Short mmCIF file of C-alpha atoms in Angstrom, two decimals:
data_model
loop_
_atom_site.label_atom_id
_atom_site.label_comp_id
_atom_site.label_asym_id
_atom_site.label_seq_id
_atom_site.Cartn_x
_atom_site.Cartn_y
_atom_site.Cartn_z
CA UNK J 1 -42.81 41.24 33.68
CA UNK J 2 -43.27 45.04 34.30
CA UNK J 3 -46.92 46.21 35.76
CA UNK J 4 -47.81 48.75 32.81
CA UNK J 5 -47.65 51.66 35.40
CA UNK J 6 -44.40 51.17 36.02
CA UNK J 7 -41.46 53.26 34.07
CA UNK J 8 -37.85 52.15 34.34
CA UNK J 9 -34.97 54.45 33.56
CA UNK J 10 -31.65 53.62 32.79
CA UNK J 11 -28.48 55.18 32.41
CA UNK J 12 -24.98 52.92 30.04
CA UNK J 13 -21.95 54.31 29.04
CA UNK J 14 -21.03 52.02 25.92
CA UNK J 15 -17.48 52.95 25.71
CA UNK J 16 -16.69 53.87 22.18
CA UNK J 17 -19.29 52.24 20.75
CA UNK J 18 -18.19 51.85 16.77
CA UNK J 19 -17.77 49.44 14.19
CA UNK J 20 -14.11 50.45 12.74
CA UNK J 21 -12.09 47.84 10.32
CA UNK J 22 -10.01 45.52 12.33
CA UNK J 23 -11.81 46.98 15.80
CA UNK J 24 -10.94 44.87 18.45
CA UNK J 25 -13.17 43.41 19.60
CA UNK J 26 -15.11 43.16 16.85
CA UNK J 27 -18.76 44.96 16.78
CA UNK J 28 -20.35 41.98 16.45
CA UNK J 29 -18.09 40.28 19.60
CA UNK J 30 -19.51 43.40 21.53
CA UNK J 31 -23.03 42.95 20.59
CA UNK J 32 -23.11 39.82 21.35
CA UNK J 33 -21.75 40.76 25.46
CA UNK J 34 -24.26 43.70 25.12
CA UNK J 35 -27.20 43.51 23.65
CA UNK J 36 -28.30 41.09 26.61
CA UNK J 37 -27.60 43.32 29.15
CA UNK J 38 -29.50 46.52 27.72
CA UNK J 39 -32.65 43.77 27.49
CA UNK J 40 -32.15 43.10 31.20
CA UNK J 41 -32.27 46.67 32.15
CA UNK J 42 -35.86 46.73 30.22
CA UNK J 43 -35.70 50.00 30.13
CA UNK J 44 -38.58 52.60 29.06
CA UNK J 45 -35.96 55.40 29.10
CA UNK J 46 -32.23 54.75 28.34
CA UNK J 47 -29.70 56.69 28.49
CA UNK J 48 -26.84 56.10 26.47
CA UNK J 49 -23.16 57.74 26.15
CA UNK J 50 -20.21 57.41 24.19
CA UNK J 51 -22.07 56.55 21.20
CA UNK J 52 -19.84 56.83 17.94
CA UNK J 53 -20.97 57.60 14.40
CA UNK J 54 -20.48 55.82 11.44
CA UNK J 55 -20.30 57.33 7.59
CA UNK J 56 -21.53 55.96 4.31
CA UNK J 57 -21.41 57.48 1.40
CA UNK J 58 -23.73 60.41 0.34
CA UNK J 59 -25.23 60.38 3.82
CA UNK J 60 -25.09 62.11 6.72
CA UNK J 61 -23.25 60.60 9.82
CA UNK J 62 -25.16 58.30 11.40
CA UNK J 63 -25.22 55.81 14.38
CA UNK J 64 -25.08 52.85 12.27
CA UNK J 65 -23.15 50.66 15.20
CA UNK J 66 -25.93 51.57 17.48
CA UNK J 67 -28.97 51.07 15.53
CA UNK J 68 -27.13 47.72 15.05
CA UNK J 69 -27.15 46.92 18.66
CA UNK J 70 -30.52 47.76 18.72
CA UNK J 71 -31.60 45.11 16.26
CA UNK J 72 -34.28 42.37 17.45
CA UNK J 73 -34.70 44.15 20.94
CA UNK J 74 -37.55 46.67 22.32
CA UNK J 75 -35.10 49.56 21.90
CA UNK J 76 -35.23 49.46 17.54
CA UNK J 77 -39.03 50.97 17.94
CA UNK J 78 -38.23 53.69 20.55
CA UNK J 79 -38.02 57.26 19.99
CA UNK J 80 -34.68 58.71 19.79
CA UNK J 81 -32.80 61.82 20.66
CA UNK J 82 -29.17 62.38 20.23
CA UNK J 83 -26.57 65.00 20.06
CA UNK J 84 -25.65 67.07 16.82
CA UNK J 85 -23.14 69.19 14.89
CA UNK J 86 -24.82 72.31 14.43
CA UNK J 87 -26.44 71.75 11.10
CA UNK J 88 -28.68 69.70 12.88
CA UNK J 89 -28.54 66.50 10.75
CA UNK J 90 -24.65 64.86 11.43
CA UNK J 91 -24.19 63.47 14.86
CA UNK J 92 -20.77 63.73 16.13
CA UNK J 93 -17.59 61.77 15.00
CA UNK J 94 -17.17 60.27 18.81
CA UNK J 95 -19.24 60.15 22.12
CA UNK J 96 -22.59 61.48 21.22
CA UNK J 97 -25.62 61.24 23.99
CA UNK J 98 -28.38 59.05 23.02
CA UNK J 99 -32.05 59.06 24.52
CA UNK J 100 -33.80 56.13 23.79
CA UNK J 101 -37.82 56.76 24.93
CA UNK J 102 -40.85 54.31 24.61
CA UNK J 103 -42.56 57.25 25.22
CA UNK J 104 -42.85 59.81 22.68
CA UNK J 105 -40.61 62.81 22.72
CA UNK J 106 -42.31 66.46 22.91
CA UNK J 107 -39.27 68.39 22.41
CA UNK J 108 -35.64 68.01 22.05
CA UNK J 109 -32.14 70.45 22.67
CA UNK J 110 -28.79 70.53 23.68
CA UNK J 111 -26.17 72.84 25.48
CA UNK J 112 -22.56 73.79 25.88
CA UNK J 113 -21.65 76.92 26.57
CA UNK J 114 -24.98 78.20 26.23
CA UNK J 115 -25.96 78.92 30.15
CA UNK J 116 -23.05 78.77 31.24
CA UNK J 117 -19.94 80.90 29.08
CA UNK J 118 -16.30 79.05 28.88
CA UNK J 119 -13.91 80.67 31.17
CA UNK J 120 -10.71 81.95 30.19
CA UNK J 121 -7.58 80.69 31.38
CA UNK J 122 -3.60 81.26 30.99
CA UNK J 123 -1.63 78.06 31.09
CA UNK J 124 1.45 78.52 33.27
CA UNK J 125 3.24 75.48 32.73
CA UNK J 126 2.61 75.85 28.83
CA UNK J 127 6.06 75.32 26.89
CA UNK J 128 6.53 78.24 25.65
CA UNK J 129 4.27 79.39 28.39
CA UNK J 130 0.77 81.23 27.25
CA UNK J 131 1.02 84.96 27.21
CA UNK J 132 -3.01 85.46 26.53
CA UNK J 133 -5.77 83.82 28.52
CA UNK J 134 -7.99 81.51 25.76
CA UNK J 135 -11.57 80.02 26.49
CA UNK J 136 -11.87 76.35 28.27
CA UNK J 137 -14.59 75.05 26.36
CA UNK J 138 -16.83 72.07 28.00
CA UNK J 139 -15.95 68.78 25.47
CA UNK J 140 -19.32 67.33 24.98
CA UNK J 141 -22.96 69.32 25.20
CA UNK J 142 -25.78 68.05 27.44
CA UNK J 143 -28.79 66.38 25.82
CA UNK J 144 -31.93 67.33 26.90
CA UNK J 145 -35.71 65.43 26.32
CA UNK J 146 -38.88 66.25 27.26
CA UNK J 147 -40.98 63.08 27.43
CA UNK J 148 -45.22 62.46 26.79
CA UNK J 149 -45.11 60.08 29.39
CA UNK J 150 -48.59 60.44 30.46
CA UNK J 151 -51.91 62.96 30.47
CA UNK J 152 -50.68 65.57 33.03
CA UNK J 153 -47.07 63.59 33.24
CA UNK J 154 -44.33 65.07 31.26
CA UNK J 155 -40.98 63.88 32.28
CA UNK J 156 -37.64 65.93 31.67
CA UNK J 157 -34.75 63.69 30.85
CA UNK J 158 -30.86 65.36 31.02
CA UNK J 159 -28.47 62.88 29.46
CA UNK J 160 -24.83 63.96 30.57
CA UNK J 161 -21.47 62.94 30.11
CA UNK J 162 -18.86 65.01 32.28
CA UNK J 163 -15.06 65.40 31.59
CA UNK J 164 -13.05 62.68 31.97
CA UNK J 165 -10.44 62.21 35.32
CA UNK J 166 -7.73 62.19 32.73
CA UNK J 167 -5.85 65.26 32.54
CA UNK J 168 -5.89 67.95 29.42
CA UNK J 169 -3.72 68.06 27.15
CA UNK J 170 -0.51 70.67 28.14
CA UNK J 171 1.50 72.24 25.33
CA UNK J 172 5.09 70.99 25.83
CA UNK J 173 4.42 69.21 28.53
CA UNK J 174 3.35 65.07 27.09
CA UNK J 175 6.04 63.08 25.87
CA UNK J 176 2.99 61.04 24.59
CA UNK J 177 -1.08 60.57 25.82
CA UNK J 178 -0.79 59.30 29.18
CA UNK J 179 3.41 60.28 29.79
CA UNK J 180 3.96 63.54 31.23
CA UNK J 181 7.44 65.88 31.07
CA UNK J 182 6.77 66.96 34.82
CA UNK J 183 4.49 66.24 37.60
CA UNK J 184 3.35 70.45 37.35
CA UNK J 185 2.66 69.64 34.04
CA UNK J 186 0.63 67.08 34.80
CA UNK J 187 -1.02 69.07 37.81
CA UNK J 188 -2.15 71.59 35.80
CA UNK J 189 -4.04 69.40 33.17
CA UNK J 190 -6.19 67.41 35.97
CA UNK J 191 -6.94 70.99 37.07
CA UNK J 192 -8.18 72.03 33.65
CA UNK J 193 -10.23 69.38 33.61
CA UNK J 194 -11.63 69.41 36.94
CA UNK J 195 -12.57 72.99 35.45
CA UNK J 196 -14.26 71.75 32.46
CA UNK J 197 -16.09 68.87 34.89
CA UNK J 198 -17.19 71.53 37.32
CA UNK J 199 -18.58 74.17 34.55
CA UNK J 200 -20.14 70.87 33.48
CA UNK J 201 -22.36 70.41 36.50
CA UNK J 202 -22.62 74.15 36.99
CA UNK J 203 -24.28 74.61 33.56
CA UNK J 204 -26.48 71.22 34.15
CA UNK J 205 -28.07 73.36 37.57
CA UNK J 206 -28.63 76.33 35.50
CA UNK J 207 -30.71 74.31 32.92
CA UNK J 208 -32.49 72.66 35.88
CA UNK J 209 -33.25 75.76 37.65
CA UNK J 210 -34.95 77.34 34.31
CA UNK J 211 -36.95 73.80 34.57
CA UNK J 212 -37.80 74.17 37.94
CA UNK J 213 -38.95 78.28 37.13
CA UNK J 214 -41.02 76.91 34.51
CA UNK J 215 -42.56 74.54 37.16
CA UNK J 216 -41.72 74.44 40.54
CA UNK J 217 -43.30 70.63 40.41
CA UNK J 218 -41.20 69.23 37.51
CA UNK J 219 -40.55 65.85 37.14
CA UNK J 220 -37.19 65.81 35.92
CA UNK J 221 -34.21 63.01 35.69
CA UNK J 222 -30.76 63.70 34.95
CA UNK J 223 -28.65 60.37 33.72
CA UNK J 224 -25.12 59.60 33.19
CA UNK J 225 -21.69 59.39 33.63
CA UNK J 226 -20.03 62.02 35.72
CA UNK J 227 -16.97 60.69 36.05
CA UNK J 228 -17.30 61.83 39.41
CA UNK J 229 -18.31 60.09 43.17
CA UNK J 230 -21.94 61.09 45.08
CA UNK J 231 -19.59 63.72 47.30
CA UNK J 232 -17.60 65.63 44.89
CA UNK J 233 -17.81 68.72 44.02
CA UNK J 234 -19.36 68.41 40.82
CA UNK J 235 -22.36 66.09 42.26
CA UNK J 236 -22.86 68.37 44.89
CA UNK J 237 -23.08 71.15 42.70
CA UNK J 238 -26.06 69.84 40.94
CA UNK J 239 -27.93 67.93 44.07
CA UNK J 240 -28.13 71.62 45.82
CA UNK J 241 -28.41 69.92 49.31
CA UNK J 242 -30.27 71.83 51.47
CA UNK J 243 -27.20 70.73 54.13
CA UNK J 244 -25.05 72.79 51.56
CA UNK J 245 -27.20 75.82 50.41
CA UNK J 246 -28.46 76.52 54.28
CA UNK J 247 -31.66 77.69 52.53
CA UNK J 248 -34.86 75.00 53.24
CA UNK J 249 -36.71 77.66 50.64
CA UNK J 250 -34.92 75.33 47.94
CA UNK J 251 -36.01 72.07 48.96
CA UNK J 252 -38.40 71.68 45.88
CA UNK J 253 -35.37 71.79 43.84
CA UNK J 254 -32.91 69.03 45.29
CA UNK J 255 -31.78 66.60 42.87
CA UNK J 256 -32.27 63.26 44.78
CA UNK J 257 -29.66 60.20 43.75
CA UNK J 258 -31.04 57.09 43.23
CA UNK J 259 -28.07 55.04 44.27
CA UNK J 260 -28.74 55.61 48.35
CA UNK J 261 -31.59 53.10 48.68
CA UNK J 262 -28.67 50.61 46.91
CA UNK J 263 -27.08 48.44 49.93
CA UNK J 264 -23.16 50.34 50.17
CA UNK J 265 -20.82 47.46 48.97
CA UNK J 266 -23.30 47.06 45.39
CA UNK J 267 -22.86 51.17 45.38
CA UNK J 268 -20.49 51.07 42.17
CA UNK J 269 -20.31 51.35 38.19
CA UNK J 270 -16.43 51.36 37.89
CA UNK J 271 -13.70 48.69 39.56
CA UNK J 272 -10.48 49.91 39.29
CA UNK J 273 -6.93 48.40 41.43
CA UNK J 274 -9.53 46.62 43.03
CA UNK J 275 -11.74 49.67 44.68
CA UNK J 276 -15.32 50.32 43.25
CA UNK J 277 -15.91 53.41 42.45
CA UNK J 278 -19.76 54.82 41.30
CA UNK J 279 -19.09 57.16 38.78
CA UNK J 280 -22.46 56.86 36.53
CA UNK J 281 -25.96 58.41 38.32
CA UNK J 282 -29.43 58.89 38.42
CA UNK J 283 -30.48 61.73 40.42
CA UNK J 284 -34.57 62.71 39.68
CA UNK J 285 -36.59 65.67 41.23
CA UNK J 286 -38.25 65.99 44.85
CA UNK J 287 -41.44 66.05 43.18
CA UNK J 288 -40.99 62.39 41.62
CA UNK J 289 -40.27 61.02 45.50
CA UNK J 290 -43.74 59.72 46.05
CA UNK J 291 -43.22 57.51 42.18
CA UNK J 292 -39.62 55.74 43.29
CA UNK J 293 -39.72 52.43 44.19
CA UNK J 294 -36.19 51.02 43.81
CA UNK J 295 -32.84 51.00 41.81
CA UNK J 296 -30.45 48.23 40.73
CA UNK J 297 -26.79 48.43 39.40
CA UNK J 298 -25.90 45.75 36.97
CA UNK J 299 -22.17 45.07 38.22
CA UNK J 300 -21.94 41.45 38.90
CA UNK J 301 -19.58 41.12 35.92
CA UNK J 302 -17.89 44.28 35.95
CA UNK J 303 -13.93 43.61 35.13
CA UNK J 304 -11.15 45.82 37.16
CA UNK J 305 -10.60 48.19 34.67
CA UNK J 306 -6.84 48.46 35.61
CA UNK J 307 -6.11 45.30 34.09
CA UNK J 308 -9.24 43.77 31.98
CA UNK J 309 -7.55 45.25 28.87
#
C-alpha cells in the first residue's frame, strides 16, 4: 500500500504493442504476461513507448490494443497524453509515446525538429552515391506533460524514445534489413543514427533549458528508452554534469538518474549475449532531490534478448 503522499513514476517500453491478425503472440497472450507487471509498478505516472495504433472504420486511429491492456486496472481512469499526426486527432501508425497520469494534465505538446533543426548530410557510401546533402530528420517526436500534481506542485513529465542502435537504412548498400553489402556501408548507417540519437538528446536539453528559464526550481522528469547506457554521449548530453560543463553556475539544472541509488549488478533493462545493459531511464531535476526516496527495476524475468525469440 502506497502512503497518499507518495508519487511513483514509471517508465515501459511495450515493444510493438498491437493487436494485428495472426500476431504472434497473440494480444491477448501478451496481456495476459503484461498487464500484471504494469499493476506491480503501481504507478501514478507511466510512461509508455512503442505504443501502436489500431483503425476501425470511420474513426480516427486509435490505441485500441492499449486501452485494452488497460482494462480492469488503475491505469483505464488516468489521464492520457500521447503523440499525434499533425491534425491533432490520429496517433501514429507505430511507436507513439503514451503518458498515463492519475494526476490531471495542465497542458500537453510535442517536438521534433522544432528546437532543434535536422542537419543535412551527404551519404558517401550511397549506391549511386548522393550528390546533394538532404535533412536527417529525428524518427519519433518527444512528448511532453505538464502535471496538477499538487497546490504549488506542478510536475513536468518528458516521455522519450531515442533512435534505435540499429543502423539506417543505406541506398545500395542492404541486401535485406539486418544484411549489409559492405562493412562501410554498414559504418555509415550506425553513424546516421548515432546522429539522429544525439540530435535526440540535444533537442530534449533545449526543451529542458526553456523549462528551467521559465523556473529555475522546476520539478521536471524525463522517462524512457534511450537506447543508450548512463555514460554515452547522448545521456551525458542531457544530464549536463557539472564534471562535464566545468561551470558549478549550472548546478540547478543537472538532470539526476535515478538508477545510481540501484545496487550495480540489478543496474539493467536489456540482457543481451548474456551482458545487461540499462538502456531505459529516469533522470528528474535537482530541485526534486529532497522528494526521492528510492527506485526499483523490474528485471527478474527479463529473457536474453539474443535468443528469447
Amino acid at each position: 500500500e502506497k502512503h497518499p503522499m507518495d508519487l511513483r513514476i514509471a517508465t515501459f517500453n511495450l515493444e510493438n504493442w498491437d493487436d494485428k491478425p495472426g500476431q504472434l503472440p497473440s494480444l491477448a497472450e501478451r496481456i495476459a504476461v503484461t498487464r500484471p507487471m504494469i499493476e506491480r509498478a503501481n504507478a501514478d505516472v507511466l510512461c509508455l513507448q512503442e505504443v501502436n495504433g489500431q483503425e476501425q472504420p470511420g474513426q480516427p486511429r486509435a490505441l485500441l490494443a492499449l486501452e485494452q491492456l488497460l482494462q480492469n486496472t488503475q491505469y483505464a481512469t488516468y489521464h492520457f497524453a500521447s503523440t499525434r499526426l499533425a491534425n491533432g486527432v490520429d496517433v501514429f501508425d507505430e511507436r507513439n509515446l503514451v503518458i498515463l497520469s492519475r494526476f490531471p494534465i495542465l497542458q500537453s505538446s510535442q517536438f521534433k525538429n522544432d528546437f532543434a533543426p535536422a542537419p543535412q548530410y551527404r551519404k558517401i557510401t550511397a549506391v549511386p552515391p548522393e550528390t546533394q546533402a538532404t535533412n536527417v530528420e529525428w524518427e519519433r517526436p518527444a512528448l511532453y506533460a505538464k502535471l496538477d500534481v499538487a497546490p504549488n506542485f506542478a510536475l513536468h513529465v518528458v516521455n522519450v524514445h531515442l533512435k534505435s542502435r540499429l543502423p539506417s537504412s543505406i541506398a545500395g548498400q542492404q541486401i535485406d534489413q539486418f544484411t549489409w553489402r559492405t562493412i562501410s556501408g554498414y559504418a555509415e548507417g550506425f553513424f546516421l543514427s548515432a546522429v539522429k540519437r544525439v540530435g535526440q538528446a540535444l533537442e530534449v536539453r533545449m526543451f529542458l533549458e526553456i523549462l528551467f528559464d521559465q523556473d529555475p526550481n522546476a520539478q521536471i522528469v524525463i522517462c524512457g528508452d534511450f537506447n543508450a547506457d548512463l555514460d554515452e554521449v547522448t545521456l551525458q548530453a542531457i544530464r549536463g554534469d557539472i564534471e562535464d560543463t566545468g561551470n558549478g553556475a549550472l548546478a540547478g539544472r543537472v538532470m539526476v538518474p535515478c538508477e545510481r541509488t540501484v545496487p550495480e549488478p540489478s543496474r539493467f533493462s536489456l540482457y543481451h549475449h548474456g551482458r545487461g545493459s540499462m538502456l531505459d531511464h529516469v533522470l528528474f531535476s535537482r530541485p526534486m532531490l529532497k522528494h526521492y526516496r528510492s527506485t526499483e527495476i523490474h528485471n527478474e524475468l527479463l529473457h536474453d534478448e539474443s535468443v528469447a525469440f
